[in-house]
mmCIF file with all atom_site columns, C-alpha atoms in Angstrom:
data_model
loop_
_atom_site.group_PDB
_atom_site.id
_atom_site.type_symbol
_atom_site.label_atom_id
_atom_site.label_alt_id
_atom_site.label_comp_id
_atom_site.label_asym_id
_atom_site.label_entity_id
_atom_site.label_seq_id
_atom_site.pdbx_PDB_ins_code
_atom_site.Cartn_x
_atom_site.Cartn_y
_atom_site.Cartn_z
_atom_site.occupancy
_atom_site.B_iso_or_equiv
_atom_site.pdbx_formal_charge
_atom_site.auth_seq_id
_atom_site.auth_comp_id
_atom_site.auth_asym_id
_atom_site.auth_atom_id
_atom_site.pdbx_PDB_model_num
ATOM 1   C CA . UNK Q 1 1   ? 0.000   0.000   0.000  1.00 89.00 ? 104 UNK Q CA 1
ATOM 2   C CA . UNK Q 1 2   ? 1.184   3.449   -0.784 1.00 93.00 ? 105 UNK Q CA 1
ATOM 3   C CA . UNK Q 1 3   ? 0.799   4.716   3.035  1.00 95.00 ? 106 UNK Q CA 1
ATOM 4   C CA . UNK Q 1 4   ? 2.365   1.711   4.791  1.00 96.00 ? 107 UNK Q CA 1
ATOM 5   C CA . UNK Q 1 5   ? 5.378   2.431   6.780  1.00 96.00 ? 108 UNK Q CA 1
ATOM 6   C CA . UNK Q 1 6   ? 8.280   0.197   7.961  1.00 95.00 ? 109 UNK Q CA 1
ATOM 7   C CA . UNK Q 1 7   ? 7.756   -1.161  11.531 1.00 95.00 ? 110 UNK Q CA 1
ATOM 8   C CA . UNK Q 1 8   ? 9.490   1.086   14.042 1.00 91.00 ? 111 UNK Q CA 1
ATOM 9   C CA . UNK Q 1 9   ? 11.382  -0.059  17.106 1.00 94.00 ? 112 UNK Q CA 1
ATOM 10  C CA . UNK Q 1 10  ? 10.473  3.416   19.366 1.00 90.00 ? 113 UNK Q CA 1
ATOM 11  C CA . UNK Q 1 11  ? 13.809  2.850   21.001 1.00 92.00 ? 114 UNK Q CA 1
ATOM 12  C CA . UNK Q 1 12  ? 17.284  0.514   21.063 1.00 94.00 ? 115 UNK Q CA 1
ATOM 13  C CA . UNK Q 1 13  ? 15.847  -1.482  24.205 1.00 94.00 ? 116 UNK Q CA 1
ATOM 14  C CA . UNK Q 1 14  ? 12.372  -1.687  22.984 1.00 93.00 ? 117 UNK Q CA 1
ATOM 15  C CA . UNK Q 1 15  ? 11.097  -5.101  22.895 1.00 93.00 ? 118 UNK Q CA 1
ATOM 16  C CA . UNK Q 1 16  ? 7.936   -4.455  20.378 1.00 95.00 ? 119 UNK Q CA 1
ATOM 17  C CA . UNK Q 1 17  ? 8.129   -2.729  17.165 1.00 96.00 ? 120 UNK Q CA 1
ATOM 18  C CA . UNK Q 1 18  ? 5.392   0.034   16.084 1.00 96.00 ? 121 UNK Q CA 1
ATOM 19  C CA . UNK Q 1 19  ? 2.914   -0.531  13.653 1.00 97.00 ? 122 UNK Q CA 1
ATOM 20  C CA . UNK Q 1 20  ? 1.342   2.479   11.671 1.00 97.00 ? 123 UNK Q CA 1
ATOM 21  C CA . UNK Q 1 21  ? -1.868  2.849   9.960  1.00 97.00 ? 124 UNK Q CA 1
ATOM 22  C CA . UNK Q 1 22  ? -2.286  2.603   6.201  1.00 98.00 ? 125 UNK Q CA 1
ATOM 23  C CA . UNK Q 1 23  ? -5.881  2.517   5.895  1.00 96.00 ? 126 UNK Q CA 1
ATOM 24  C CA . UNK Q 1 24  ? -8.874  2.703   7.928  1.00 97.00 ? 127 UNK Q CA 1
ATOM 25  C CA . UNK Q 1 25  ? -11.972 1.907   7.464  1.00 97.00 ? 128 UNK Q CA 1
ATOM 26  C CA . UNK Q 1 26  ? -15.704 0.943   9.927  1.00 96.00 ? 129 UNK Q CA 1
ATOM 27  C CA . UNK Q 1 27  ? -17.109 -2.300  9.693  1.00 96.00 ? 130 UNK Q CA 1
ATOM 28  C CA . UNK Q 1 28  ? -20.588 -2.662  9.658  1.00 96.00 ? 131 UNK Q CA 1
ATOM 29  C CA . UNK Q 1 29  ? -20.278 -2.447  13.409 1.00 93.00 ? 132 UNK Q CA 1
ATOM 30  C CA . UNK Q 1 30  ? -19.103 0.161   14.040 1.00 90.00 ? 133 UNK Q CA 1
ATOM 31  C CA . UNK Q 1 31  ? -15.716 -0.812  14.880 1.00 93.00 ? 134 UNK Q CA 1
ATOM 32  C CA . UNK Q 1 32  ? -12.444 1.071   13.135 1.00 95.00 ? 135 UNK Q CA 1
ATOM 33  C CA . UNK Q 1 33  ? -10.471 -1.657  11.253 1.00 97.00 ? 136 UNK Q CA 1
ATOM 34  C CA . UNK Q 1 34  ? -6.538  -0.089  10.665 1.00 97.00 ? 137 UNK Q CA 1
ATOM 35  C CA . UNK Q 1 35  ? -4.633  -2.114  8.116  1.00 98.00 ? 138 UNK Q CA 1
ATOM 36  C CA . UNK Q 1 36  ? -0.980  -1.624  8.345  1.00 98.00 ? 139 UNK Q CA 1
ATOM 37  C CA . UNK Q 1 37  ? -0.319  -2.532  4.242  1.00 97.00 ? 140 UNK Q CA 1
ATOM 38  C CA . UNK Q 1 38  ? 2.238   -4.527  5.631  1.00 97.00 ? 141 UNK Q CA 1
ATOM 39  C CA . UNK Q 1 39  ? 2.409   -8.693  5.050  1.00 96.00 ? 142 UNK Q CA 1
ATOM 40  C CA . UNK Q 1 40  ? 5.083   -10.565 6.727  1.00 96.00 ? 143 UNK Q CA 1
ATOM 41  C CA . UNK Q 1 41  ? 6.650   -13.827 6.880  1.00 97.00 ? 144 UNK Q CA 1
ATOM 42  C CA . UNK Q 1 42  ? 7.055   -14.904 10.124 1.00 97.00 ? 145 UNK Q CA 1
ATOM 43  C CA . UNK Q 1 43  ? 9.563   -18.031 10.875 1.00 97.00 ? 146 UNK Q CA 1
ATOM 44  C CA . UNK Q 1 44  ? 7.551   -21.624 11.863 1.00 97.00 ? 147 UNK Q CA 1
ATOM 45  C CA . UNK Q 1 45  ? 8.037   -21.931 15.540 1.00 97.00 ? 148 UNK Q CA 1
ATOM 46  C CA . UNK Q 1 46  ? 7.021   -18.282 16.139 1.00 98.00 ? 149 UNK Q CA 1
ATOM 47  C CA . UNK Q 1 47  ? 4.053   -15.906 16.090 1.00 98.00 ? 150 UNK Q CA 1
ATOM 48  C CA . UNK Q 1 48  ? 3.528   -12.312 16.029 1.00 97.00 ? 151 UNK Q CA 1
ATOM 49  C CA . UNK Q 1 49  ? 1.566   -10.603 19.079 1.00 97.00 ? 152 UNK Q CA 1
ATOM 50  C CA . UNK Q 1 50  ? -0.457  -7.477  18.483 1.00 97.00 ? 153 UNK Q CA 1
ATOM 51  C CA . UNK Q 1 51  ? -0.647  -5.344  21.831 1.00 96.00 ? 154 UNK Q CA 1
ATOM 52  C CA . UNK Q 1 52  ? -1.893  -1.866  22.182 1.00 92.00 ? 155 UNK Q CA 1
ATOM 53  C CA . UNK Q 1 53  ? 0.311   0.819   22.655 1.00 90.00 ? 156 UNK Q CA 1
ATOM 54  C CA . UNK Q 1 54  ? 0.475   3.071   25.710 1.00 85.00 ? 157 UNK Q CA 1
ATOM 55  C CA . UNK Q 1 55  ? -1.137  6.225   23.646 1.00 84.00 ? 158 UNK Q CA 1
ATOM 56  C CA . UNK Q 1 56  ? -4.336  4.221   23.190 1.00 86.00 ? 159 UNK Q CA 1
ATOM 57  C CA . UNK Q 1 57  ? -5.375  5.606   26.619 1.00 83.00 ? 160 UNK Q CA 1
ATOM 58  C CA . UNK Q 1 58  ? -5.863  9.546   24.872 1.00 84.00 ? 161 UNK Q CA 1
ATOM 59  C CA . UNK Q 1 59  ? -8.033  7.954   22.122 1.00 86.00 ? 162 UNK Q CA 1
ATOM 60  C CA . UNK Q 1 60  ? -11.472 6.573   22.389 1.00 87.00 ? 163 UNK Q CA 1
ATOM 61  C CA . UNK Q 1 61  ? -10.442 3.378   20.955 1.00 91.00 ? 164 UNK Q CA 1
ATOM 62  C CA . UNK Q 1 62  ? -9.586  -0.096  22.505 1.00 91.00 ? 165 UNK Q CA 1
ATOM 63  C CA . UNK Q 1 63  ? -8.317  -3.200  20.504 1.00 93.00 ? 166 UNK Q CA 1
ATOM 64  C CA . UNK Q 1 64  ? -11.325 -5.464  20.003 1.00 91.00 ? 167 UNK Q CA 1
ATOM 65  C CA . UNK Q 1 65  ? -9.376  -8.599  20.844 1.00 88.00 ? 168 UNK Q CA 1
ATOM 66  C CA . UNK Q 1 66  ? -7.125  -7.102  23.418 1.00 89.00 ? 169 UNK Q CA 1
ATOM 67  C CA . UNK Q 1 67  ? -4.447  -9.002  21.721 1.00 94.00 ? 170 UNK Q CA 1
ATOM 68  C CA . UNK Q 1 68  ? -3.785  -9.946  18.383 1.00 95.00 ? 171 UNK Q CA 1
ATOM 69  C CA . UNK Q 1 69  ? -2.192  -13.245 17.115 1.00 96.00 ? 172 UNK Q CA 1
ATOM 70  C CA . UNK Q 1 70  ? -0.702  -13.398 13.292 1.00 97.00 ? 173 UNK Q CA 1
ATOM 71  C CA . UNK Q 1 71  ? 0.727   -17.374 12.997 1.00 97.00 ? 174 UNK Q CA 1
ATOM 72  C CA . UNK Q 1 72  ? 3.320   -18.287 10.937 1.00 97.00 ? 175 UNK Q CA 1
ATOM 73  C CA . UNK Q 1 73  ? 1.127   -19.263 8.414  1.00 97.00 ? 176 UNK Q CA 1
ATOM 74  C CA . UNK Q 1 74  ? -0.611  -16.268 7.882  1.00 97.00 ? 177 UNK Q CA 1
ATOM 75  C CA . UNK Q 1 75  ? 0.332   -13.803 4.602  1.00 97.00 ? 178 UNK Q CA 1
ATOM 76  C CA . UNK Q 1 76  ? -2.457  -10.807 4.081  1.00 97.00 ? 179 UNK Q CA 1
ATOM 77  C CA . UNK Q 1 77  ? -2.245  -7.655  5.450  1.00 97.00 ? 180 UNK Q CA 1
ATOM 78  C CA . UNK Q 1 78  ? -1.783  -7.059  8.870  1.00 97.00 ? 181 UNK Q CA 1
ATOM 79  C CA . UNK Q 1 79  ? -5.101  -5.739  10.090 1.00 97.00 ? 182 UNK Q CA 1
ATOM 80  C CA . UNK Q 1 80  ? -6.001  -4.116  13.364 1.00 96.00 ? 183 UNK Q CA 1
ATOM 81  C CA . UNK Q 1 81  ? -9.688  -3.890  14.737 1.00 96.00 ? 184 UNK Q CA 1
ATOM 82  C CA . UNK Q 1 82  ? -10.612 -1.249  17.526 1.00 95.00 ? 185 UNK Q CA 1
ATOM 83  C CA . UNK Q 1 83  ? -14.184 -0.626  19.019 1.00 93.00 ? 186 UNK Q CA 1
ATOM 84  C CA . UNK Q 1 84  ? -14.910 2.613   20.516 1.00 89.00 ? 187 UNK Q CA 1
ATOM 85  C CA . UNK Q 1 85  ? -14.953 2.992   24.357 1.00 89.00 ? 188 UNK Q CA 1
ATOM 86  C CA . UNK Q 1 86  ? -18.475 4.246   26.158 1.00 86.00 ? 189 UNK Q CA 1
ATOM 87  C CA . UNK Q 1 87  ? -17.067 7.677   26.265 1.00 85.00 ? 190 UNK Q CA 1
ATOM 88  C CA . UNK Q 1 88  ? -16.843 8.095   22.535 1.00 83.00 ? 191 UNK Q CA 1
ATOM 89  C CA . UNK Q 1 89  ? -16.203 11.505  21.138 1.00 86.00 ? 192 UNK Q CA 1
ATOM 90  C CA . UNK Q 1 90  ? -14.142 10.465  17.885 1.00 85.00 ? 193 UNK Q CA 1
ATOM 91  C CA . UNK Q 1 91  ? -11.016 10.450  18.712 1.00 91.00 ? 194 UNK Q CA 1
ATOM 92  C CA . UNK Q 1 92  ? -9.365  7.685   16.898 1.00 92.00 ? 195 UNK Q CA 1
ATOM 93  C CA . UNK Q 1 93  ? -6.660  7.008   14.939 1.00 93.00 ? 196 UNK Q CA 1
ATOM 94  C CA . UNK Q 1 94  ? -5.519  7.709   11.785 1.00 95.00 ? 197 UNK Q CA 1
ATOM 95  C CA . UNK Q 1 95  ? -3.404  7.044   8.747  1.00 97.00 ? 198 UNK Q CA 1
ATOM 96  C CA . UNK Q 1 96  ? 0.160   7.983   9.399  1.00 96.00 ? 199 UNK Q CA 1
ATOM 97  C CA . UNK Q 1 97  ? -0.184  7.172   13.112 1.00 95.00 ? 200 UNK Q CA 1
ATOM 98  C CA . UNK Q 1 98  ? 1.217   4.495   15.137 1.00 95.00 ? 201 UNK Q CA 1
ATOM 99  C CA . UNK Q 1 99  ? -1.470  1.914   16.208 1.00 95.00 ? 202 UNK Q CA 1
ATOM 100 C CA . UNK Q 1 100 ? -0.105  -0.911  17.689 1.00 96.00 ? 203 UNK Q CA 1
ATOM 101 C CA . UNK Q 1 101 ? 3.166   -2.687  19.083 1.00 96.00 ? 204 UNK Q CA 1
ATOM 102 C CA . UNK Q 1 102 ? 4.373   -5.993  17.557 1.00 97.00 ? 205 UNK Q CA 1
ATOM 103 C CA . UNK Q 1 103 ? 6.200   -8.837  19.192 1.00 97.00 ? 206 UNK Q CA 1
ATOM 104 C CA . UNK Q 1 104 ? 7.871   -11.888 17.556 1.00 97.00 ? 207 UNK Q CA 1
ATOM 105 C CA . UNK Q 1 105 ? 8.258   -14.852 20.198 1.00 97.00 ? 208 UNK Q CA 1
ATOM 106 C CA . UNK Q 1 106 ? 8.737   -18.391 20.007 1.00 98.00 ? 209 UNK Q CA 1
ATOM 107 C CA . UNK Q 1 107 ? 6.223   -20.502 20.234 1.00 97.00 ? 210 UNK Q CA 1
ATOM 108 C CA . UNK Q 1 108 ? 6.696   -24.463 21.219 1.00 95.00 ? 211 UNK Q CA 1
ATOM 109 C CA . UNK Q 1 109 ? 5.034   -27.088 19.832 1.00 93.00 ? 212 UNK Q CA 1
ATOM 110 C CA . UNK Q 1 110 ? 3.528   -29.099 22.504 1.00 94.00 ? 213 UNK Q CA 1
ATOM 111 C CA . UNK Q 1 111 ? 2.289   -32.674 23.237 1.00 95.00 ? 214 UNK Q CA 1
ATOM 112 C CA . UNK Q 1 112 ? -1.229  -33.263 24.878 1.00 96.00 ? 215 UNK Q CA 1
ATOM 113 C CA . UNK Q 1 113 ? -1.716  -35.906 27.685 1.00 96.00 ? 216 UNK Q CA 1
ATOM 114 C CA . UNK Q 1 114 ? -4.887  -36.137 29.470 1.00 97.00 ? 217 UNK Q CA 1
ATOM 115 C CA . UNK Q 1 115 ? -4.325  -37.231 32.874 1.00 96.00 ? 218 UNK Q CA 1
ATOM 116 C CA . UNK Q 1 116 ? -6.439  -38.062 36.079 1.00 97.00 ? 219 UNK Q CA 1
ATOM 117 C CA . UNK Q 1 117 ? -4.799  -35.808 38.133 1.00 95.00 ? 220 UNK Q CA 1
ATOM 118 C CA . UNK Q 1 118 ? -1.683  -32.868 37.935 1.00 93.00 ? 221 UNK Q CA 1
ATOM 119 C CA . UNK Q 1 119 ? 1.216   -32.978 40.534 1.00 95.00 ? 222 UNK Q CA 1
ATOM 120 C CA . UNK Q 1 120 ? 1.224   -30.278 43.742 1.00 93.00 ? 223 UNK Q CA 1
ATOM 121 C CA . UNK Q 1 121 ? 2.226   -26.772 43.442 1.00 91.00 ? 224 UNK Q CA 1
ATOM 122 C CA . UNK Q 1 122 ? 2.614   -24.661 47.013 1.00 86.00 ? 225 UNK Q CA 1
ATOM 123 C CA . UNK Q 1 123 ? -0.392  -22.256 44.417 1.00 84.00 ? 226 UNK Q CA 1
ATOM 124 C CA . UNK Q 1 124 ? -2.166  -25.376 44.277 1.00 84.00 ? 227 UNK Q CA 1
ATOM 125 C CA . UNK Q 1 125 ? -5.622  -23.920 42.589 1.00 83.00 ? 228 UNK Q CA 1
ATOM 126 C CA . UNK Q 1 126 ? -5.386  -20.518 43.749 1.00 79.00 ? 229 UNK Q CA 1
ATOM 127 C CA . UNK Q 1 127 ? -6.465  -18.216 40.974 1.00 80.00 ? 230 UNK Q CA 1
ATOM 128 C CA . UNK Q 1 128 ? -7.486  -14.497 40.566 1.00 76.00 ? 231 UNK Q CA 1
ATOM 129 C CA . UNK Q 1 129 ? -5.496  -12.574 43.259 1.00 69.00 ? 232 UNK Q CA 1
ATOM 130 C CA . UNK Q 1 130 ? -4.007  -15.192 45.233 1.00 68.00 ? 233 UNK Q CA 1
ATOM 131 C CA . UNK Q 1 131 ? -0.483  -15.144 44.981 1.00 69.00 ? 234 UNK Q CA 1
ATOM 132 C CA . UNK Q 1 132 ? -0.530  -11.992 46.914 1.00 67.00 ? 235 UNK Q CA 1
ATOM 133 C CA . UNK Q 1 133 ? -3.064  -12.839 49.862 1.00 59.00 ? 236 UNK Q CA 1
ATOM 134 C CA . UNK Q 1 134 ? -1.683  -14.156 53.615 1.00 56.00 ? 237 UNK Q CA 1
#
């Protein structure tokens, strides 16, 4: 696409890279759908992890996933989704701007047992919250 830009990393320790926005568009939700213009091959054994950036918080915008997933498999456009918050007042984002971070990680392939029961942890079943109650 004519508007896509090169991934960005914002600084030398920064562990995603930026994404900008080629295009934009509403679906027939409502929802503002970014595409970057940008395909990429990502190496089997890894995936790419769409995560909102920090500046989201001064728009009214929130990624509709939460977090995006591109497999290694994938090879269209990388496309990013956002619906508008209750306090809505059009501010969004748009082409030019930087809408999203990127991370590459590995992913392992895994085997699936089912089992009858899974060893003992000092968590044990613990969930929301308690790994910091007494």
């Amino acid at each position: 696409h004519q508007n896509a830009k090169m991934p960005l990393h914002g600084s030398t320790e920064a562990a995603g890279f930026d994404l900008y926005a080629a295009y934009m568009d509403q679906d027939e939700f409502g929802n503002w759908v970014y595409d970057t213009g940008l395909a990429m091959e990502i190496p089997v054994g890894y995936a790419c992890f769409l995560l909102s950036r920090s500046s989201v918080a001064g728009f009214d915008l929130i990624m509709s996933n939460c977090v995006g997933l591109i497999d290694s498999d994938y090879r269209g456009t990388i496309k990013v989704k956002f619906k508008r918050t209750p306090q809505y007042d059009g501010r969004v984002y748009q082409v030019g701007d930087r809408i999203c971070q990127a991370v590459i990680l590995p992913i392992p392939r895994v085997e699936y047992v089912e089992v009858d029961e899974l060893s003992e942890t000092e968590r044990g079943t613990g969930s929301y919250g308690s790994t910091g109650r007494k």
